[in-house]
JSON list of C-alpha atoms in Angstrom, two decimals:
[
{"chain": "A", "resi": 1, "resn": "MET", "atom": "CA", "xyz": [106.13, 176.67, 113.65]},
{"chain": "A", "resi": 2, "resn": "ARG", "atom": "CA", "xyz": [109.86, 176.43, 112.97]},
{"chain": "A", "resi": 3, "resn": "PRO", "atom": "CA", "xyz": [112.04, 175.65, 115.99]},
{"chain": "A", "resi": 4, "resn": "PRO", "atom": "CA", "xyz": [114.52, 178.32, 117.08]},
{"chain": "A", "resi": 5, "resn": "THR", "atom": "CA", "xyz": [118.11, 178.07, 115.89]},
{"chain": "A", "resi": 6, "resn": "VAL", "atom": "CA", "xyz": [120.76, 177.69, 118.57]},
{"chain": "A", "resi": 7, "resn": "LEU", "atom": "CA", "xyz": [123.83, 179.91, 118.23]},
{"chain": "A", "resi": 8, "resn": "PHE", "atom": "CA", "xyz": [126.67, 178.74, 120.46]},
{"chain": "A", "resi": 9, "resn": "ASP", "atom": "CA", "xyz": [129.67, 181.03, 121.03]},
{"chain": "A", "resi": 10, "resn": "ASP", "atom": "CA", "xyz": [132.92, 179.19, 120.35]},
{"chain": "A", "resi": 11, "resn": "GLN", "atom": "CA", "xyz": [134.66, 180.50, 123.50]},
{"chain": "A", "resi": 12, "resn": "ALA", "atom": "CA", "xyz": [131.84, 179.19, 125.68]},
{"chain": "A", "resi": 13, "resn": "LEU", "atom": "CA", "xyz": [131.97, 175.82, 123.99]},
{"chain": "A", "resi": 14, "resn": "ALA", "atom": "CA", "xyz": [135.77, 175.73, 124.33]},
{"chain": "A", "resi": 15, "resn": "ALA", "atom": "CA", "xyz": [135.48, 176.33, 128.08]},
{"chain": "A", "resi": 16, "resn": "PHE", "atom": "CA", "xyz": [133.12, 173.38, 128.38]},
{"chain": "A", "resi": 17, "resn": "LEU", "atom": "CA", "xyz": [135.27, 171.12, 126.20]},
{"chain": "A", "resi": 18, "resn": "ILE", "atom": "CA", "xyz": [138.37, 171.80, 128.30]},
{"chain": "A", "resi": 19, "resn": "ALA", "atom": "CA", "xyz": [136.50, 170.74, 131.43]},
{"chain": "A", "resi": 20, "resn": "ALA", "atom": "CA", "xyz": [134.83, 167.78, 129.72]},
{"chain": "A", "resi": 21, "resn": "VAL", "atom": "CA", "xyz": [138.08, 166.37, 128.32]},
{"chain": "A", "resi": 22, "resn": "ASP", "atom": "CA", "xyz": [139.73, 166.73, 131.73]},
{"chain": "A", "resi": 23, "resn": "GLN", "atom": "CA", "xyz": [136.84, 164.86, 133.33]},
{"chain": "A", "resi": 24, "resn": "TYR", "atom": "CA", "xyz": [136.89, 162.24, 130.55]},
{"chain": "A", "resi": 25, "resn": "ASN", "atom": "CA", "xyz": [140.53, 161.53, 131.32]},
{"chain": "A", "resi": 26, "resn": "HIS", "atom": "CA", "xyz": [139.55, 160.56, 134.88]},
{"chain": "A", "resi": 27, "resn": "ILE", "atom": "CA", "xyz": [136.71, 158.22, 133.88]},
{"chain": "A", "resi": 28, "resn": "THR", "atom": "CA", "xyz": [137.10, 154.55, 134.80]},
{"chain": "A", "resi": 29, "resn": "PRO", "atom": "CA", "xyz": [134.76, 151.64, 134.05]},
{"chain": "A", "resi": 30, "resn": "GLN", "atom": "CA", "xyz": [133.47, 151.99, 137.61]},
{"chain": "A", "resi": 31, "resn": "SER", "atom": "CA", "xyz": [133.21, 155.79, 137.56]},
{"chain": "A", "resi": 32, "resn": "PRO", "atom": "CA", "xyz": [131.44, 157.33, 134.54]},
{"chain": "A", "resi": 33, "resn": "LEU", "atom": "CA", "xyz": [132.18, 160.83, 135.79]},
{"chain": "A", "resi": 34, "resn": "PRO", "atom": "CA", "xyz": [129.79, 163.49, 134.47]},
{"chain": "A", "resi": 35, "resn": "CYS", "atom": "CA", "xyz": [130.56, 166.98, 133.21]},
{"chain": "A", "resi": 36, "resn": "PHE", "atom": "CA", "xyz": [127.76, 169.54, 133.38]},
{"chain": "A", "resi": 37, "resn": "ALA", "atom": "CA", "xyz": [127.32, 173.29, 133.02]},
{"chain": "A", "resi": 38, "resn": "LEU", "atom": "CA", "xyz": [124.51, 175.80, 132.82]},
{"chain": "A", "resi": 39, "resn": "LEU", "atom": "CA", "xyz": [124.04, 177.85, 129.65]},
{"chain": "A", "resi": 40, "resn": "VAL", "atom": "CA", "xyz": [123.48, 181.61, 129.82]},
{"chain": "A", "resi": 41, "resn": "GLY", "atom": "CA", "xyz": [122.58, 183.99, 127.02]},
{"chain": "A", "resi": 42, "resn": "THR", "atom": "CA", "xyz": [119.56, 185.41, 125.22]},
{"chain": "A", "resi": 43, "resn": "ALA", "atom": "CA", "xyz": [116.51, 183.94, 123.54]},
{"chain": "A", "resi": 44, "resn": "ASP", "atom": "CA", "xyz": [113.55, 184.89, 121.40]},
{"chain": "A", "resi": 45, "resn": "GLU", "atom": "CA", "xyz": [111.17, 182.93, 119.20]},
{"chain": "A", "resi": 46, "resn": "SER", "atom": "CA", "xyz": [113.70, 182.42, 116.40]},
{"chain": "A", "resi": 47, "resn": "VAL", "atom": "CA", "xyz": [117.14, 182.32, 118.08]},
{"chain": "A", "resi": 48, "resn": "ILE", "atom": "CA", "xyz": [118.60, 180.94, 121.30]},
{"chain": "A", "resi": 49, "resn": "HIS", "atom": "CA", "xyz": [122.08, 182.41, 121.77]},
{"chain": "A", "resi": 50, "resn": "ALA", "atom": "CA", "xyz": [124.28, 180.54, 124.26]},
{"chain": "A", "resi": 51, "resn": "GLN", "atom": "CA", "xyz": [127.00, 182.98, 125.23]},
{"chain": "A", "resi": 52, "resn": "HIS", "atom": "CA", "xyz": [128.46, 181.60, 128.47]},
{"chain": "A", "resi": 53, "resn": "VAL", "atom": "CA", "xyz": [128.78, 178.36, 130.41]},
{"chain": "A", "resi": 54, "resn": "VAL", "atom": "CA", "xyz": [128.53, 178.39, 134.19]},
{"chain": "A", "resi": 55, "resn": "PHE", "atom": "CA", "xyz": [129.80, 175.31, 135.98]},
{"chain": "A", "resi": 56, "resn": "ALA", "atom": "CA", "xyz": [127.69, 174.03, 138.83]},
{"chain": "A", "resi": 57, "resn": "ALA", "atom": "CA", "xyz": [128.10, 171.47, 141.60]},
{"chain": "A", "resi": 58, "resn": "ASN", "atom": "CA", "xyz": [126.51, 168.02, 141.57]},
{"chain": "A", "resi": 59, "resn": "ALA", "atom": "CA", "xyz": [124.34, 167.75, 144.68]},
{"chain": "A", "resi": 60, "resn": "ARG", "atom": "CA", "xyz": [123.27, 164.17, 144.05]},
{"chain": "A", "resi": 61, "resn": "THR", "atom": "CA", "xyz": [125.17, 162.68, 146.98]},
{"chain": "A", "resi": 62, "resn": "ARG", "atom": "CA", "xyz": [124.17, 165.28, 149.58]},
{"chain": "A", "resi": 63, "resn": "ASP", "atom": "CA", "xyz": [120.75, 166.64, 148.63]},
{"chain": "A", "resi": 64, "resn": "PRO", "atom": "CA", "xyz": [117.99, 164.59, 150.36]},
{"chain": "A", "resi": 65, "resn": "THR", "atom": "CA", "xyz": [115.54, 165.34, 147.53]},
{"chain": "A", "resi": 66, "resn": "ALA", "atom": "CA", "xyz": [118.04, 164.12, 144.94]},
{"chain": "A", "resi": 67, "resn": "ARG", "atom": "CA", "xyz": [118.80, 160.93, 146.86]},
{"chain": "A", "resi": 68, "resn": "ARG", "atom": "CA", "xyz": [115.08, 160.21, 147.21]},
{"chain": "A", "resi": 69, "resn": "GLU", "atom": "CA", "xyz": [114.40, 160.92, 143.52]},
{"chain": "A", "resi": 70, "resn": "PHE", "atom": "CA", "xyz": [117.13, 158.53, 142.41]},
{"chain": "A", "resi": 71, "resn": "ALA", "atom": "CA", "xyz": [116.09, 155.82, 144.86]},
{"chain": "A", "resi": 72, "resn": "GLU", "atom": "CA", "xyz": [112.33, 156.02, 144.32]},
{"chain": "A", "resi": 73, "resn": "SER", "atom": "CA", "xyz": [111.96, 157.05, 140.68]},
{"chain": "A", "resi": 74, "resn": "ILE", "atom": "CA", "xyz": [115.12, 157.02, 138.59]},
{"chain": "A", "resi": 75, "resn": "VAL", "atom": "CA", "xyz": [116.71, 153.70, 139.57]},
{"chain": "A", "resi": 76, "resn": "PRO", "atom": "CA", "xyz": [113.41, 151.72, 139.37]},
{"chain": "A", "resi": 77, "resn": "THR", "atom": "CA", "xyz": [112.59, 153.29, 135.99]},
{"chain": "A", "resi": 78, "resn": "TYR", "atom": "CA", "xyz": [115.96, 153.55, 134.24]},
{"chain": "A", "resi": 79, "resn": "GLY", "atom": "CA", "xyz": [117.86, 150.69, 135.80]},
{"chain": "A", "resi": 80, "resn": "PRO", "atom": "CA", "xyz": [120.36, 149.78, 138.53]},
{"chain": "A", "resi": 81, "resn": "ALA", "atom": "CA", "xyz": [123.22, 151.48, 136.67]},
{"chain": "A", "resi": 82, "resn": "TYR", "atom": "CA", "xyz": [121.93, 154.72, 138.21]},
{"chain": "A", "resi": 83, "resn": "GLU", "atom": "CA", "xyz": [122.65, 153.40, 141.70]},
{"chain": "A", "resi": 84, "resn": "ASN", "atom": "CA", "xyz": [126.24, 154.40, 140.89]},
{"chain": "A", "resi": 85, "resn": "GLU", "atom": "CA", "xyz": [126.62, 157.88, 142.40]},
{"chain": "A", "resi": 86, "resn": "SER", "atom": "CA", "xyz": [129.13, 158.83, 139.70]},
{"chain": "A", "resi": 87, "resn": "ARG", "atom": "CA", "xyz": [126.32, 158.60, 137.15]},
{"chain": "A", "resi": 88, "resn": "GLY", "atom": "CA", "xyz": [123.60, 161.17, 136.83]},
{"chain": "A", "resi": 89, "resn": "TRP", "atom": "CA", "xyz": [123.49, 164.83, 137.75]},
{"chain": "A", "resi": 90, "resn": "TRP", "atom": "CA", "xyz": [121.44, 166.85, 140.19]},
{"chain": "A", "resi": 91, "resn": "VAL", "atom": "CA", "xyz": [122.52, 170.44, 139.90]},
{"chain": "A", "resi": 92, "resn": "ASP", "atom": "CA", "xyz": [122.87, 172.32, 143.17]},
{"chain": "A", "resi": 93, "resn": "SER", "atom": "CA", "xyz": [119.89, 174.67, 143.54]},
{"chain": "A", "resi": 94, "resn": "ARG", "atom": "CA", "xyz": [122.16, 177.33, 145.02]},
{"chain": "A", "resi": 95, "resn": "ASP", "atom": "CA", "xyz": [124.22, 177.35, 141.83]},
{"chain": "A", "resi": 96, "resn": "ILE", "atom": "CA", "xyz": [121.07, 177.68, 139.72]},
{"chain": "A", "resi": 97, "resn": "LEU", "atom": "CA", "xyz": [119.97, 180.67, 141.79]},
{"chain": "A", "resi": 98, "resn": "ARG", "atom": "CA", "xyz": [123.41, 182.29, 141.60]},
{"chain": "A", "resi": 99, "resn": "ALA", "atom": "CA", "xyz": [123.67, 181.77, 137.83]},
{"chain": "A", "resi": 100, "resn": "SER", "atom": "CA", "xyz": [120.17, 183.12, 137.29]},
{"chain": "A", "resi": 101, "resn": "GLN", "atom": "CA", "xyz": [120.81, 186.23, 139.38]},
{"chain": "A", "resi": 102, "resn": "GLU", "atom": "CA", "xyz": [124.15, 186.95, 137.70]},
{"chain": "A", "resi": 103, "resn": "ALA", "atom": "CA", "xyz": [122.63, 186.45, 134.26]},
{"chain": "A", "resi": 104, "resn": "GLU", "atom": "CA", "xyz": [119.77, 188.82, 135.04]},
{"chain": "A", "resi": 105, "resn": "ALA", "atom": "CA", "xyz": [122.20, 191.45, 136.30]},
{"chain": "A", "resi": 106, "resn": "ALA", "atom": "CA", "xyz": [124.04, 191.23, 132.97]},
{"chain": "A", "resi": 107, "resn": "GLY", "atom": "CA", "xyz": [120.85, 191.47, 130.92]},
{"chain": "A", "resi": 108, "resn": "LEU", "atom": "CA", "xyz": [120.96, 187.77, 130.07]},
{"chain": "A", "resi": 109, "resn": "GLU", "atom": "CA", "xyz": [118.97, 184.73, 131.12]},
{"chain": "A", "resi": 110, "resn": "LEU", "atom": "CA", "xyz": [119.46, 181.14, 132.16]},
{"chain": "A", "resi": 111, "resn": "LEU", "atom": "CA", "xyz": [118.76, 179.09, 129.03]},
{"chain": "A", "resi": 112, "resn": "GLY", "atom": "CA", "xyz": [119.42, 175.51, 130.06]},
{"chain": "A", "resi": 113, "resn": "SER", "atom": "CA", "xyz": [122.34, 173.13, 130.30]},
{"chain": "A", "resi": 114, "resn": "ILE", "atom": "CA", "xyz": [125.09, 171.22, 128.53]},
{"chain": "A", "resi": 115, "resn": "HIS", "atom": "CA", "xyz": [126.47, 167.85, 129.58]},
{"chain": "A", "resi": 116, "resn": "MET", "atom": "CA", "xyz": [128.92, 165.25, 128.33]},
{"chain": "A", "resi": 117, "resn": "HIS", "atom": "CA", "xyz": [128.31, 161.76, 126.97]},
{"chain": "A", "resi": 118, "resn": "PRO", "atom": "CA", "xyz": [131.52, 159.70, 126.79]},
{"chain": "A", "resi": 119, "resn": "ASP", "atom": "CA", "xyz": [132.12, 156.79, 124.39]},
{"chain": "A", "resi": 120, "resn": "TRP", "atom": "CA", "xyz": [130.94, 154.37, 127.07]},
{"chain": "A", "resi": 121, "resn": "HIS", "atom": "CA", "xyz": [130.79, 151.49, 124.57]},
{"chain": "A", "resi": 122, "resn": "ARG", "atom": "CA", "xyz": [134.59, 151.77, 124.36]},
{"chain": "A", "resi": 123, "resn": "ILE", "atom": "CA", "xyz": [135.66, 152.66, 127.90]},
{"chain": "A", "resi": 124, "resn": "GLY", "atom": "CA", "xyz": [132.84, 151.33, 130.08]},
{"chain": "A", "resi": 125, "resn": "PRO", "atom": "CA", "xyz": [132.74, 147.96, 131.84]},
{"chain": "A", "resi": 126, "resn": "PRO", "atom": "CA", "xyz": [132.40, 144.99, 129.43]},
{"chain": "A", "resi": 127, "resn": "ARG", "atom": "CA", "xyz": [128.82, 144.29, 130.55]},
{"chain": "A", "resi": 128, "resn": "GLU", "atom": "CA", "xyz": [127.76, 147.81, 129.51]},
{"chain": "A", "resi": 129, "resn": "ARG", "atom": "CA", "xyz": [129.54, 148.10, 126.17]},
{"chain": "A", "resi": 130, "resn": "THR", "atom": "CA", "xyz": [126.32, 147.46, 124.28]},
{"chain": "A", "resi": 131, "resn": "VAL", "atom": "CA", "xyz": [125.20, 150.92, 125.46]},
{"chain": "A", "resi": 132, "resn": "VAL", "atom": "CA", "xyz": [126.22, 153.30, 122.69]},
{"chain": "A", "resi": 133, "resn": "LEU", "atom": "CA", "xyz": [125.91, 156.94, 123.70]},
{"chain": "A", "resi": 134, "resn": "SER", "atom": "CA", "xyz": [125.90, 159.84, 121.26]},
{"chain": "A", "resi": 135, "resn": "GLU", "atom": "CA", "xyz": [124.80, 163.48, 121.08]},
{"chain": "A", "resi": 136, "resn": "HIS", "atom": "CA", "xyz": [121.21, 162.20, 121.21]},
{"chain": "A", "resi": 137, "resn": "PRO", "atom": "CA", "xyz": [119.34, 162.09, 124.53]},
{"chain": "A", "resi": 138, "resn": "THR", "atom": "CA", "xyz": [118.99, 158.88, 126.50]},
{"chain": "A", "resi": 139, "resn": "GLN", "atom": "CA", "xyz": [115.68, 158.01, 128.16]},
{"chain": "A", "resi": 140, "resn": "MET", "atom": "CA", "xyz": [117.11, 159.48, 131.36]},
{"chain": "A", "resi": 141, "resn": "ASP", "atom": "CA", "xyz": [118.05, 162.69, 129.52]},
{"chain": "A", "resi": 142, "resn": "GLN", "atom": "CA", "xyz": [114.52, 162.98, 128.14]},
{"chain": "A", "resi": 143, "resn": "TYR", "atom": "CA", "xyz": [113.15, 162.61, 131.66]},
{"chain": "A", "resi": 144, "resn": "VAL", "atom": "CA", "xyz": [115.45, 165.38, 132.94]},
{"chain": "A", "resi": 145, "resn": "PHE", "atom": "CA", "xyz": [114.81, 167.70, 129.98]},
{"chain": "A", "resi": 146, "resn": "THR", "atom": "CA", "xyz": [111.06, 167.29, 130.43]},
{"chain": "A", "resi": 147, "resn": "SER", "atom": "CA", "xyz": [111.29, 167.84, 134.19]},
{"chain": "A", "resi": 148, "resn": "THR", "atom": "CA", "xyz": [113.38, 171.02, 134.03]},
{"chain": "A", "resi": 149, "resn": "ALA", "atom": "CA", "xyz": [111.52, 172.40, 130.99]},
{"chain": "A", "resi": 150, "resn": "TRP", "atom": "CA", "xyz": [114.57, 174.51, 130.08]},
{"chain": "A", "resi": 151, "resn": "PRO", "atom": "CA", "xyz": [114.31, 175.63, 126.44]},
{"chain": "A", "resi": 152, "resn": "LEU", "atom": "CA", "xyz": [117.86, 174.49, 125.57]},
{"chain": "A", "resi": 153, "resn": "ASN", "atom": "CA", "xyz": [119.63, 171.24, 126.44]},
{"chain": "A", "resi": 154, "resn": "VAL", "atom": "CA", "xyz": [122.94, 170.50, 124.69]},
{"chain": "A", "resi": 155, "resn": "ILE", "atom": "CA", "xyz": [124.63, 167.12, 124.70]},
{"chain": "A", "resi": 156, "resn": "CYS", "atom": "CA", "xyz": [128.35, 166.95, 123.90]},
{"chain": "A", "resi": 157, "resn": "TYR", "atom": "CA", "xyz": [129.49, 163.48, 122.84]},
{"chain": "A", "resi": 158, "resn": "LEU", "atom": "CA", "xyz": [133.22, 162.78, 123.31]},
{"chain": "A", "resi": 159, "resn": "GLU", "atom": "CA", "xyz": [135.12, 159.93, 121.69]},
{"chain": "A", "resi": 160, "resn": "ARG", "atom": "CA", "xyz": [138.84, 159.17, 121.65]},
{"chain": "A", "resi": 161, "resn": "ARG", "atom": "CA", "xyz": [140.26, 157.62, 118.48]},
{"chain": "A", "resi": 162, "resn": "GLY", "atom": "CA", "xyz": [143.95, 157.04, 117.90]},
{"chain": "A", "resi": 163, "resn": "GLY", "atom": "CA", "xyz": [144.81, 159.27, 120.85]},
{"chain": "A", "resi": 164, "resn": "VAL", "atom": "CA", "xyz": [142.77, 162.16, 119.43]},
{"chain": "A", "resi": 165, "resn": "MET", "atom": "CA", "xyz": [139.57, 163.51, 121.02]},
{"chain": "A", "resi": 166, "resn": "TYR", "atom": "CA", "xyz": [136.56, 164.17, 118.81]},
{"chain": "A", "resi": 167, "resn": "HIS", "atom": "CA", "xyz": [133.24, 165.70, 119.75]},
{"chain": "A", "resi": 168, "resn": "ALA", "atom": "CA", "xyz": [129.72, 166.00, 118.37]},
{"chain": "A", "resi": 169, "resn": "LEU", "atom": "CA", "xyz": [126.94, 168.28, 119.58]},
{"chain": "A", "resi": 170, "resn": "GLY", "atom": "CA", "xyz": [123.18, 167.97, 119.67]},
{"chain": "A", "resi": 171, "resn": "ALA", "atom": "CA", "xyz": [120.72, 170.62, 120.88]},
{"chain": "A", "resi": 172, "resn": "TRP", "atom": "CA", "xyz": [117.34, 169.62, 122.24]},
{"chain": "A", "resi": 173, "resn": "ALA", "atom": "CA", "xyz": [114.14, 171.27, 123.42]},
{"chain": "A", "resi": 174, "resn": "PRO", "atom": "CA", "xyz": [111.79, 169.57, 125.87]},
{"chain": "A", "resi": 175, "resn": "PRO", "atom": "CA", "xyz": [108.49, 168.27, 124.53]},
{"chain": "A", "resi": 176, "resn": "PRO", "atom": "CA", "xyz": [105.50, 170.62, 124.63]},
{"chain": "A", "resi": 177, "resn": "LEU", "atom": "CA", "xyz": [103.82, 170.71, 128.03]},
{"chain": "A", "resi": 178, "resn": "ALA", "atom": "CA", "xyz": [100.58, 169.47, 126.47]},
{"chain": "A", "resi": 179, "resn": "GLN", "atom": "CA", "xyz": [102.33, 166.53, 124.76]},
{"chain": "A", "resi": 180, "resn": "PRO", "atom": "CA", "xyz": [105.06, 165.19, 127.07]},
{"chain": "A", "resi": 181, "resn": "GLU", "atom": "CA", "xyz": [104.88, 161.81, 125.33]},
{"chain": "A", "resi": 182, "resn": "SER", "atom": "CA", "xyz": [105.99, 163.34, 122.01]},
{"chain": "A", "resi": 183, "resn": "GLY", "atom": "CA", "xyz": [109.66, 163.36, 123.05]},
{"chain": "A", "resi": 184, "resn": "CYS", "atom": "CA", "xyz": [112.37, 165.98, 122.87]},
{"chain": "A", "resi": 185, "resn": "ARG", "atom": "CA", "xyz": [112.74, 168.03, 119.70]},
{"chain": "A", "resi": 186, "resn": "GLU", "atom": "CA", "xyz": [116.13, 168.49, 118.02]},
{"chain": "A", "resi": 187, "resn": "LEU", "atom": "CA", "xyz": [117.09, 172.12, 117.45]},
{"chain": "A", "resi": 188, "resn": "PRO", "atom": "CA", "xyz": [119.33, 173.38, 114.63]},
{"chain": "A", "resi": 189, "resn": "LEU", "atom": "CA", "xyz": [122.72, 174.26, 116.11]},
{"chain": "A", "resi": 190, "resn": "LEU", "atom": "CA", "xyz": [125.45, 176.58, 114.85]},
{"chain": "A", "resi": 191, "resn": "VAL", "atom": "CA", "xyz": [128.78, 177.26, 116.58]},
{"chain": "A", "resi": 192, "resn": "SER", "atom": "CA", "xyz": [130.50, 180.55, 115.89]},
{"chain": "A", "resi": 193, "resn": "THR", "atom": "CA", "xyz": [133.69, 180.36, 113.84]},
{"chain": "A", "resi": 194, "resn": "VAL", "atom": "CA", "xyz": [136.48, 182.87, 114.43]},
{"chain": "A", "resi": 195, "resn": "PHE", "atom": "CA", "xyz": [139.27, 183.16, 111.87]},
{"chain": "A", "resi": 196, "resn": "ARG", "atom": "CA", "xyz": [142.44, 184.80, 113.06]},
{"chain": "A", "resi": 197, "resn": "GLU", "atom": "CA", "xyz": [144.88, 186.11, 110.54]},
{"chain": "A", "resi": 198, "resn": "MET", "atom": "CA", "xyz": [148.28, 184.51, 110.69]},
{"chain": "A", "resi": 199, "resn": "GLU", "atom": "CA", "xyz": [151.26, 186.83, 110.45]},
{"chain": "A", "resi": 200, "resn": "ALA", "atom": "CA", "xyz": [153.13, 186.45, 107.21]},
{"chain": "A", "resi": 201, "resn": "THR", "atom": "CA", "xyz": [156.59, 185.05, 107.61]},
{"chain": "A", "resi": 202, "resn": "ALA", "atom": "CA", "xyz": [159.55, 186.14, 105.57]}
]
């Protein structure tokens, strides 16, 4: 069975990129600040259409369940780097509920999430510059995507070169429930392109 194609509205992506670049500009080697949003739109067997992004709070530092999950499962499994509270995301359940209710009221649905990967091999601490992130999921991402089971998970990789920001996108589905060991599946991704006529000049 062919995987669904992801259609991502350019205005929704632009809203995320503005927030992600702003957050990127505040990253330090000690603070790999995340940027995360929920994706809202429509879906059927052949197309997942991401129409809006909804920003949500990170409850990692104040949610007892999140703190326990990081301490007991994530840090022992994925390494002490995740002891840093600037790394990793635990979306506030109240924001998920609000986004889901607002989507339903608009005839849409909560599809999944999008988050940023920075060029950590360039801007991270020297001891971590062997870690090369991209638009592909890390082991931690695969754990999260499998746990949430959302049908759409987009990773936006940001890299600064010569003072210019570049980005790459990857869309991922969680593994089938019956085969969690098979890993996340990459989904074909298209971003809408809007051409605006330029006024002719004399």
